[in-house]
């Protein structure tokens, strides 16, 4: 069974803190993605990676960075959390190939920045 | 840049009626068009997809149609049931890249 696991279901952080969101997949997928989900705005792509140590900006990368040191793990980093980063964060992975396969999602992390 | 527009944002139908959700994409080279369903509190999951060499695909009560000339594709749900109530997302992954872009979602409510 396909598994994408995010380290936390709920997180509460203070403004200015450095926040790490972790995602692990056990399907040996090359591609991994981070999205944020906000009401009325759908799933917006923050960053993605198509290989270890490779990363590319999505549509809303400002205020975020990522790390992919191992194939199975993709981390999203909020360098200095702000209240406008309060959101649901979803990680996904997909098999190799350029955007022509199913994406598998984690269960999501609801982050609240106070 | 690449863009996927999805309509409507909300849709209410009576149980047993049909529902149609439409997406328009901008990248004419896109060749894969999936639809995802997200139930309340759960992760999005693929329900049906279509590739550009096919005009229509059906799976029981759901179907997807593709019009490459007009650059739009639609999800059709027939004989809707309460368990069809969810948020539905289309996607049009950008060809030639690894970018996977979603529409803004449609909240479907099936009224009993």
PDB file of C-alpha atoms in Angstrom:
ATOM      1  CA  UNK A   1       0.000   0.000   0.000  1.00  0.00           C
ATOM      2  CA  UNK A   2       1.239   3.431  -0.972  1.00  0.00           C
ATOM      3  CA  UNK A   3       2.311   5.583   1.950  1.00  0.00           C
ATOM      4  CA  UNK A   4       3.143   9.262   2.233  1.00  0.00           C
ATOM      5  CA  UNK A   5       3.493  10.280   5.850  1.00  0.00           C
ATOM      6  CA  UNK A   6       3.770  13.777   7.271  1.00  0.00           C
ATOM      7  CA  UNK A   7       5.387  14.090  10.651  1.00  0.00           C
ATOM      8  CA  UNK A   8       2.648  16.115  12.368  1.00  0.00           C
ATOM      9  CA  UNK A   9      -1.090  16.418  11.923  1.00  0.00           C
ATOM     10  CA  UNK A  10      -1.341  19.676  13.864  1.00  0.00           C
ATOM     11  CA  UNK A  11       1.288  22.255  14.771  1.00  0.00           C
ATOM     12  CA  UNK A  12       1.130  25.541  16.624  1.00  0.00           C
ATOM     13  CA  UNK A  13       4.145  27.836  16.325  1.00  0.00           C
ATOM     14  CA  UNK A  14       4.979  31.368  17.304  1.00  0.00           C
ATOM     15  CA  UNK A  15       5.708  34.202  14.886  1.00  0.00           C
ATOM     16  CA  UNK A  16       9.394  34.276  14.019  1.00  0.00           C
ATOM     17  CA  UNK A  17      10.077  30.637  14.818  1.00  0.00           C
ATOM     18  CA  UNK A  18      11.842  28.378  12.347  1.00  0.00           C
ATOM     19  CA  UNK A  19       9.461  25.557  11.452  1.00  0.00           C
ATOM     20  CA  UNK A  20      10.230  22.193   9.879  1.00  0.00           C
ATOM     21  CA  UNK A  21       7.552  20.093   8.205  1.00  0.00           C
ATOM     22  CA  UNK A  22       8.687  16.589   7.329  1.00  0.00           C
ATOM     23  CA  UNK A  23       7.372  14.223   4.689  1.00  0.00           C
ATOM     24  CA  UNK A  24       8.431  10.635   4.075  1.00  0.00           C
ATOM     25  CA  UNK A  25       7.311   8.301   1.289  1.00  0.00           C
ATOM     26  CA  UNK A  26       7.970   4.592   1.031  1.00  0.00           C
ATOM     27  CA  UNK A  27       7.282   4.139  -2.682  1.00  0.00           C
ATOM     28  CA  UNK A  28      10.751   4.986  -4.006  1.00  0.00           C
ATOM     29  CA  UNK A  29       9.265   7.940  -5.916  1.00  0.00           C
ATOM     30  CA  UNK A  30      11.568  10.424  -7.574  1.00  0.00           C
ATOM     31  CA  UNK A  31       9.159  13.372  -7.491  1.00  0.00           C
ATOM     32  CA  UNK A  32       7.997  15.090  -4.314  1.00  0.00           C
ATOM     33  CA  UNK A  33       5.908  18.211  -3.815  1.00  0.00           C
ATOM     34  CA  UNK A  34       4.790  20.623  -1.124  1.00  0.00           C
ATOM     35  CA  UNK A  35       1.442  22.424  -1.408  1.00  0.00           C
ATOM     36  CA  UNK A  36      -0.542  24.681   0.830  1.00  0.00           C
ATOM     37  CA  UNK A  37      -4.312  24.499   0.848  1.00  0.00           C
ATOM     38  CA  UNK A  38      -6.440  27.519   1.679  1.00  0.00           C
ATOM     39  CA  UNK A  39     -10.212  27.927   1.270  1.00  0.00           C
ATOM     40  CA  UNK A  40     -11.079  29.204  -2.193  1.00  0.00           C
ATOM     41  CA  UNK A  41      -7.474  29.007  -3.393  1.00  0.00           C
ATOM     42  CA  UNK A  42      -7.146  25.277  -3.922  1.00  0.00           C
ATOM     43  CA  UNK A  43      -3.781  23.543  -3.803  1.00  0.00           C
ATOM     44  CA  UNK A  44      -0.925  25.944  -4.478  1.00  0.00           C
ATOM     45  CA  UNK A  45       2.507  24.567  -5.253  1.00  0.00           C
ATOM     46  CA  UNK A  46       5.286  25.842  -2.990  1.00  0.00           C
ATOM     47  CA  UNK A  47       8.302  23.756  -4.034  1.00  0.00           C
ATOM     48  CA  UNK A  48       8.981  20.480  -5.749  1.00  0.00           C
ATOM     49  CA  UNK A  49      11.885  18.113  -6.218  1.00  0.00           C
ATOM     50  CA  UNK A  50      12.538  15.547  -8.930  1.00  0.00           C
ATOM     51  CA  UNK A  51      15.663  13.997  -7.428  1.00  0.00           C
ATOM     52  CA  UNK A  52      17.833  13.972  -4.341  1.00  0.00           C
ATOM     53  CA  UNK A  53      19.303  17.420  -3.678  1.00  0.00           C
ATOM     54  CA  UNK A  54      17.290  18.885  -6.580  1.00  0.00           C
ATOM     55  CA  UNK A  55      14.623  21.470  -5.909  1.00  0.00           C
ATOM     56  CA  UNK A  56      12.583  23.921  -7.913  1.00  0.00           C
ATOM     57  CA  UNK A  57      10.312  26.771  -6.956  1.00  0.00           C
ATOM     58  CA  UNK A  58       6.608  26.419  -7.416  1.00  0.00           C
ATOM     59  CA  UNK A  59       4.122  29.263  -7.621  1.00  0.00           C
ATOM     60  CA  UNK A  60       4.414  30.588  -4.049  1.00  0.00           C
ATOM     61  CA  UNK A  61       7.950  29.918  -2.735  1.00  0.00           C
ATOM     62  CA  UNK A  62       8.414  33.174  -0.820  1.00  0.00           C
ATOM     63  CA  UNK A  63       9.078  32.591   2.862  1.00  0.00           C
ATOM     64  CA  UNK A  64       9.782  28.886   2.378  1.00  0.00           C
ATOM     65  CA  UNK A  65      12.728  26.652   1.598  1.00  0.00           C
ATOM     66  CA  UNK A  66      13.074  22.884   1.175  1.00  0.00           C
ATOM     67  CA  UNK A  67      15.580  20.129   1.671  1.00  0.00           C
ATOM     68  CA  UNK A  68      15.885  16.747  -0.030  1.00  0.00           C
ATOM     69  CA  UNK A  69      18.918  14.929   1.315  1.00  0.00           C
ATOM     70  CA  UNK A  70      17.440  11.457   0.887  1.00  0.00           C
ATOM     71  CA  UNK A  71      15.101  10.154  -1.784  1.00  0.00           C
ATOM     72  CA  UNK A  72      12.341   9.243   0.635  1.00  0.00           C
ATOM     73  CA  UNK A  73      12.292  12.491   2.626  1.00  0.00           C
ATOM     74  CA  UNK A  74      11.307  16.010   1.612  1.00  0.00           C
ATOM     75  CA  UNK A  75      11.298  18.757   4.210  1.00  0.00           C
ATOM     76  CA  UNK A  76       9.582  22.129   4.067  1.00  0.00           C
ATOM     77  CA  UNK A  77      11.176  24.899   6.117  1.00  0.00           C
ATOM     78  CA  UNK A  78       9.578  28.133   7.195  1.00  0.00           C
ATOM     79  CA  UNK A  79      12.601  30.295   7.944  1.00  0.00           C
ATOM     80  CA  UNK A  80      10.683  32.776  10.108  1.00  0.00           C
ATOM     81  CA  UNK A  81       7.057  31.828  10.539  1.00  0.00           C
ATOM     82  CA  UNK A  82       4.438  34.521  10.027  1.00  0.00           C
ATOM     83  CA  UNK A  83       0.703  34.534  10.660  1.00  0.00           C
ATOM     84  CA  UNK A  84      -0.052  34.519   6.920  1.00  0.00           C
ATOM     85  CA  UNK A  85       1.580  31.099   6.751  1.00  0.00           C
ATOM     86  CA  UNK A  86      -1.195  29.617   8.846  1.00  0.00           C
ATOM     87  CA  UNK A  87      -2.573  26.967   6.520  1.00  0.00           C
ATOM     88  CA  UNK A  88      -2.966  23.290   5.716  1.00  0.00           C
ATOM     89  CA  UNK A  89       0.238  21.898   4.182  1.00  0.00           C
ATOM     90  CA  UNK A  90       0.121  18.838   1.966  1.00  0.00           C
ATOM     91  CA  UNK A  91       3.048  16.786   0.762  1.00  0.00           C
ATOM     92  CA  UNK A  92       2.787  14.558  -2.311  1.00  0.00           C
ATOM     93  CA  UNK A  93       4.968  12.206  -4.287  1.00  0.00           C
ATOM     94  CA  UNK A  94       4.792  10.676  -7.748  1.00  0.00           C
ATOM     95  CA  UNK A  95       6.712   8.141  -9.810  1.00  0.00           C
ATOM     96  CA  UNK A  96       9.402   9.319 -12.234  1.00  0.00           C
ATOM     97  CA  UNK A  97       8.246  11.220 -15.273  1.00  0.00           C
ATOM     98  CA  UNK A  98       7.308  14.731 -16.134  1.00  0.00           C
ATOM     99  CA  UNK A  99       3.851  15.332 -14.775  1.00  0.00           C
ATOM    100  CA  UNK A 100       2.073  12.401 -16.337  1.00  0.00           C
ATOM    101  CA  UNK A 101       1.373  10.147 -13.390  1.00  0.00           C
ATOM    102  CA  UNK A 102      -0.762   9.979 -10.270  1.00  0.00           C
ATOM    103  CA  UNK A 103       0.320  11.996  -7.247  1.00  0.00           C
ATOM    104  CA  UNK A 104      -0.030  10.437  -3.786  1.00  0.00           C
ATOM    105  CA  UNK A 105      -0.716  12.744  -0.873  1.00  0.00           C
ATOM    106  CA  UNK A 106       0.133  12.748   2.791  1.00  0.00           C
ATOM    107  CA  UNK A 107      -2.556  13.342   5.395  1.00  0.00           C
ATOM    108  CA  UNK A 108      -1.694  17.018   5.765  1.00  0.00           C
ATOM    109  CA  UNK A 109      -0.293  19.222   8.514  1.00  0.00           C
ATOM    110  CA  UNK A 110      -2.466  22.005   9.826  1.00  0.00           C
ATOM    111  CA  UNK A 111      -0.089  24.745  10.908  1.00  0.00           C
ATOM    112  CA  UNK A 112      -1.217  27.642  13.051  1.00  0.00           C
ATOM    113  CA  UNK A 113       1.183  30.553  13.557  1.00  0.00           C
ATOM    114  CA  UNK A 114       0.300  32.758  16.522  1.00  0.00           C
TER     115      UNK A 114
ATOM    116  CA  UNK B   1       2.766  30.908 -16.810  1.00  0.00           C
ATOM    117  CA  UNK B   2       0.827  27.690 -16.599  1.00  0.00           C
ATOM    118  CA  UNK B   3      -2.719  28.039 -15.388  1.00  0.00           C
ATOM    119  CA  UNK B   4      -5.638  25.755 -14.569  1.00  0.00           C
ATOM    120  CA  UNK B   5      -9.071  27.307 -14.075  1.00  0.00           C
ATOM    121  CA  UNK B   6     -11.840  25.308 -12.457  1.00  0.00           C
ATOM    122  CA  UNK B   7     -15.577  26.032 -12.336  1.00  0.00           C
ATOM    123  CA  UNK B   8     -17.839  26.183 -10.455  1.00  0.00           C
ATOM    124  CA  UNK B   9     -16.323  26.750  -7.027  1.00  0.00           C
ATOM    125  CA  UNK B  10     -19.412  25.297  -5.341  1.00  0.00           C
ATOM    126  CA  UNK B  11     -22.115  23.026  -6.678  1.00  0.00           C
ATOM    127  CA  UNK B  12     -25.241  21.717  -4.995  1.00  0.00           C
ATOM    128  CA  UNK B  13     -27.308  18.976  -6.598  1.00  0.00           C
ATOM    129  CA  UNK B  14     -30.184  16.795  -5.510  1.00  0.00           C
ATOM    130  CA  UNK B  15     -29.404  13.165  -4.875  1.00  0.00           C
ATOM    131  CA  UNK B  16     -29.756  11.225  -8.108  1.00  0.00           C
ATOM    132  CA  UNK B  17     -29.030  14.211 -10.331  1.00  0.00           C
ATOM    133  CA  UNK B  18     -25.860  14.674 -12.382  1.00  0.00           C
ATOM    134  CA  UNK B  19     -22.957  16.978 -11.596  1.00  0.00           C
ATOM    135  CA  UNK B  20     -20.465  18.473 -14.037  1.00  0.00           C
ATOM    136  CA  UNK B  21     -17.238  20.255 -13.157  1.00  0.00           C
ATOM    137  CA  UNK B  22     -15.096  21.894 -15.816  1.00  0.00           C
ATOM    138  CA  UNK B  23     -11.426  22.800 -16.026  1.00  0.00           C
ATOM    139  CA  UNK B  24      -9.557  24.879 -18.564  1.00  0.00           C
ATOM    140  CA  UNK B  25      -5.794  24.687 -18.971  1.00  0.00           C
ATOM    141  CA  UNK B  26      -3.271  26.893 -20.710  1.00  0.00           C
ATOM    142  CA  UNK B  27      -0.412  24.585 -21.723  1.00  0.00           C
ATOM    143  CA  UNK B  28      -1.349  23.124 -25.107  1.00  0.00           C
ATOM    144  CA  UNK B  29       1.310  20.434 -24.693  1.00  0.00           C
ATOM    145  CA  UNK B  30      -0.262  19.005 -21.505  1.00  0.00           C
ATOM    146  CA  UNK B  31      -1.092  15.348 -22.044  1.00  0.00           C
ATOM    147  CA  UNK B  32      -2.367  14.029 -18.698  1.00  0.00           C
ATOM    148  CA  UNK B  33      -5.523  15.195 -16.931  1.00  0.00           C
ATOM    149  CA  UNK B  34      -6.356  13.720 -13.519  1.00  0.00           C
ATOM    150  CA  UNK B  35      -9.225  14.395 -11.131  1.00  0.00           C
ATOM    151  CA  UNK B  36      -8.858  14.120  -7.358  1.00  0.00           C
ATOM    152  CA  UNK B  37     -11.491  13.860  -4.635  1.00  0.00           C
ATOM    153  CA  UNK B  38     -10.907  15.168  -1.134  1.00  0.00           C
ATOM    154  CA  UNK B  39     -13.405  14.153   1.508  1.00  0.00           C
ATOM    155  CA  UNK B  40     -13.680  16.242   4.638  1.00  0.00           C
ATOM    156  CA  UNK B  41     -10.580  15.870   6.785  1.00  0.00           C
ATOM    157  CA  UNK B  42      -8.897  13.486   4.372  1.00  0.00           C
ATOM    158  CA  UNK B  43      -6.168  13.630   1.769  1.00  0.00           C
ATOM    159  CA  UNK B  44      -6.881  14.153  -1.960  1.00  0.00           C
ATOM    160  CA  UNK B  45      -7.061  10.890  -3.879  1.00  0.00           C
ATOM    161  CA  UNK B  46      -7.132  10.187  -7.591  1.00  0.00           C
ATOM    162  CA  UNK B  47     -10.549   9.092  -8.848  1.00  0.00           C
ATOM    163  CA  UNK B  48     -10.100   9.146 -12.607  1.00  0.00           C
ATOM    164  CA  UNK B  49      -7.638  10.378 -15.192  1.00  0.00           C
ATOM    165  CA  UNK B  50      -7.394  10.718 -18.948  1.00  0.00           C
ATOM    166  CA  UNK B  51      -4.556  11.025 -21.409  1.00  0.00           C
ATOM    167  CA  UNK B  52      -4.550  13.239 -24.456  1.00  0.00           C
ATOM    168  CA  UNK B  53      -4.965  10.423 -26.962  1.00  0.00           C
ATOM    169  CA  UNK B  54      -8.440   9.653 -25.575  1.00  0.00           C
ATOM    170  CA  UNK B  55     -11.554  11.830 -25.701  1.00  0.00           C
ATOM    171  CA  UNK B  56     -13.576  10.188 -22.930  1.00  0.00           C
ATOM    172  CA  UNK B  57     -13.109   7.715 -20.120  1.00  0.00           C
ATOM    173  CA  UNK B  58     -15.722   6.181 -17.847  1.00  0.00           C
ATOM    174  CA  UNK B  59     -15.575   4.356 -14.552  1.00  0.00           C
ATOM    175  CA  UNK B  60     -19.015   3.386 -13.276  1.00  0.00           C
ATOM    176  CA  UNK B  61     -20.782   6.646 -12.330  1.00  0.00           C
ATOM    177  CA  UNK B  62     -17.896   8.968 -13.121  1.00  0.00           C
ATOM    178  CA  UNK B  63     -16.532  10.018 -16.482  1.00  0.00           C
ATOM    179  CA  UNK B  64     -14.028  12.513 -17.792  1.00  0.00           C
ATOM    180  CA  UNK B  65     -14.180  14.150 -21.211  1.00  0.00           C
ATOM    181  CA  UNK B  66     -11.362  16.013 -22.914  1.00  0.00           C
ATOM    182  CA  UNK B  67     -11.473  18.653 -25.633  1.00  0.00           C
ATOM    183  CA  UNK B  68      -7.873  19.345 -26.613  1.00  0.00           C
ATOM    184  CA  UNK B  69      -8.786  21.948 -29.199  1.00  0.00           C
ATOM    185  CA  UNK B  70     -10.598  24.061 -26.637  1.00  0.00           C
ATOM    186  CA  UNK B  71      -8.152  23.060 -23.881  1.00  0.00           C
ATOM    187  CA  UNK B  72     -10.753  21.984 -21.389  1.00  0.00           C
ATOM    188  CA  UNK B  73     -11.761  18.780 -19.647  1.00  0.00           C
ATOM    189  CA  UNK B  74     -14.734  17.942 -17.490  1.00  0.00           C
ATOM    190  CA  UNK B  75     -15.723  15.568 -14.718  1.00  0.00           C
ATOM    191  CA  UNK B  76     -19.203  14.082 -14.931  1.00  0.00           C
ATOM    192  CA  UNK B  77     -20.843  12.318 -12.002  1.00  0.00           C
ATOM    193  CA  UNK B  78     -24.168  10.634 -12.679  1.00  0.00           C
ATOM    194  CA  UNK B  79     -26.771   9.409 -10.163  1.00  0.00           C
ATOM    195  CA  UNK B  80     -25.089  11.384  -7.407  1.00  0.00           C
ATOM    196  CA  UNK B  81     -25.130  10.011  -3.871  1.00  0.00           C
ATOM    197  CA  UNK B  82     -24.472  11.681  -0.507  1.00  0.00           C
ATOM    198  CA  UNK B  83     -21.024  10.076  -0.368  1.00  0.00           C
ATOM    199  CA  UNK B  84     -20.089  12.026  -3.510  1.00  0.00           C
ATOM    200  CA  UNK B  85     -20.094  15.185  -1.364  1.00  0.00           C
ATOM    201  CA  UNK B  86     -16.472  16.359  -1.297  1.00  0.00           C
ATOM    202  CA  UNK B  87     -14.056  18.826  -2.835  1.00  0.00           C
ATOM    203  CA  UNK B  88     -12.929  17.883  -6.330  1.00  0.00           C
ATOM    204  CA  UNK B  89      -9.685  19.087  -7.899  1.00  0.00           C
ATOM    205  CA  UNK B  90      -8.532  18.886 -11.470  1.00  0.00           C
ATOM    206  CA  UNK B  91      -4.868  19.011 -12.424  1.00  0.00           C
ATOM    207  CA  UNK B  92      -2.967  19.649 -15.611  1.00  0.00           C
ATOM    208  CA  UNK B  93       0.652  18.812 -14.963  1.00  0.00           C
ATOM    209  CA  UNK B  94       2.857  21.018 -17.065  1.00  0.00           C
ATOM    210  CA  UNK B  95       4.380  19.095 -19.958  1.00  0.00           C
ATOM    211  CA  UNK B  96       8.148  18.950 -20.141  1.00  0.00           C
ATOM    212  CA  UNK B  97       8.532  19.764 -16.451  1.00  0.00           C
ATOM    213  CA  UNK B  98       7.842  18.098 -13.149  1.00  0.00           C
ATOM    214  CA  UNK B  99       5.415  20.793 -12.109  1.00  0.00           C
ATOM    215  CA  UNK B 100       2.012  19.503 -10.976  1.00  0.00           C
ATOM    216  CA  UNK B 101      -0.573  22.310 -10.915  1.00  0.00           C
ATOM    217  CA  UNK B 102      -4.102  21.990  -9.529  1.00  0.00           C
ATOM    218  CA  UNK B 103      -7.297  23.896 -10.087  1.00  0.00           C
ATOM    219  CA  UNK B 104      -8.881  25.837  -7.236  1.00  0.00           C
ATOM    220  CA  UNK B 105     -11.330  23.071  -6.374  1.00  0.00           C
ATOM    221  CA  UNK B 106     -15.108  22.546  -6.482  1.00  0.00           C
ATOM    222  CA  UNK B 107     -17.097  21.849  -3.327  1.00  0.00           C
ATOM    223  CA  UNK B 108     -19.872  19.458  -4.319  1.00  0.00           C
ATOM    224  CA  UNK B 109     -22.843  19.004  -2.015  1.00  0.00           C
ATOM    225  CA  UNK B 110     -25.328  16.260  -2.742  1.00  0.00           C
ATOM    226  CA  UNK B 111     -28.620  17.020  -1.026  1.00  0.00           C
ATOM    227  CA  UNK B 112     -30.643  14.055   0.177  1.00  0.00           C
TER     228      UNK B 112
END
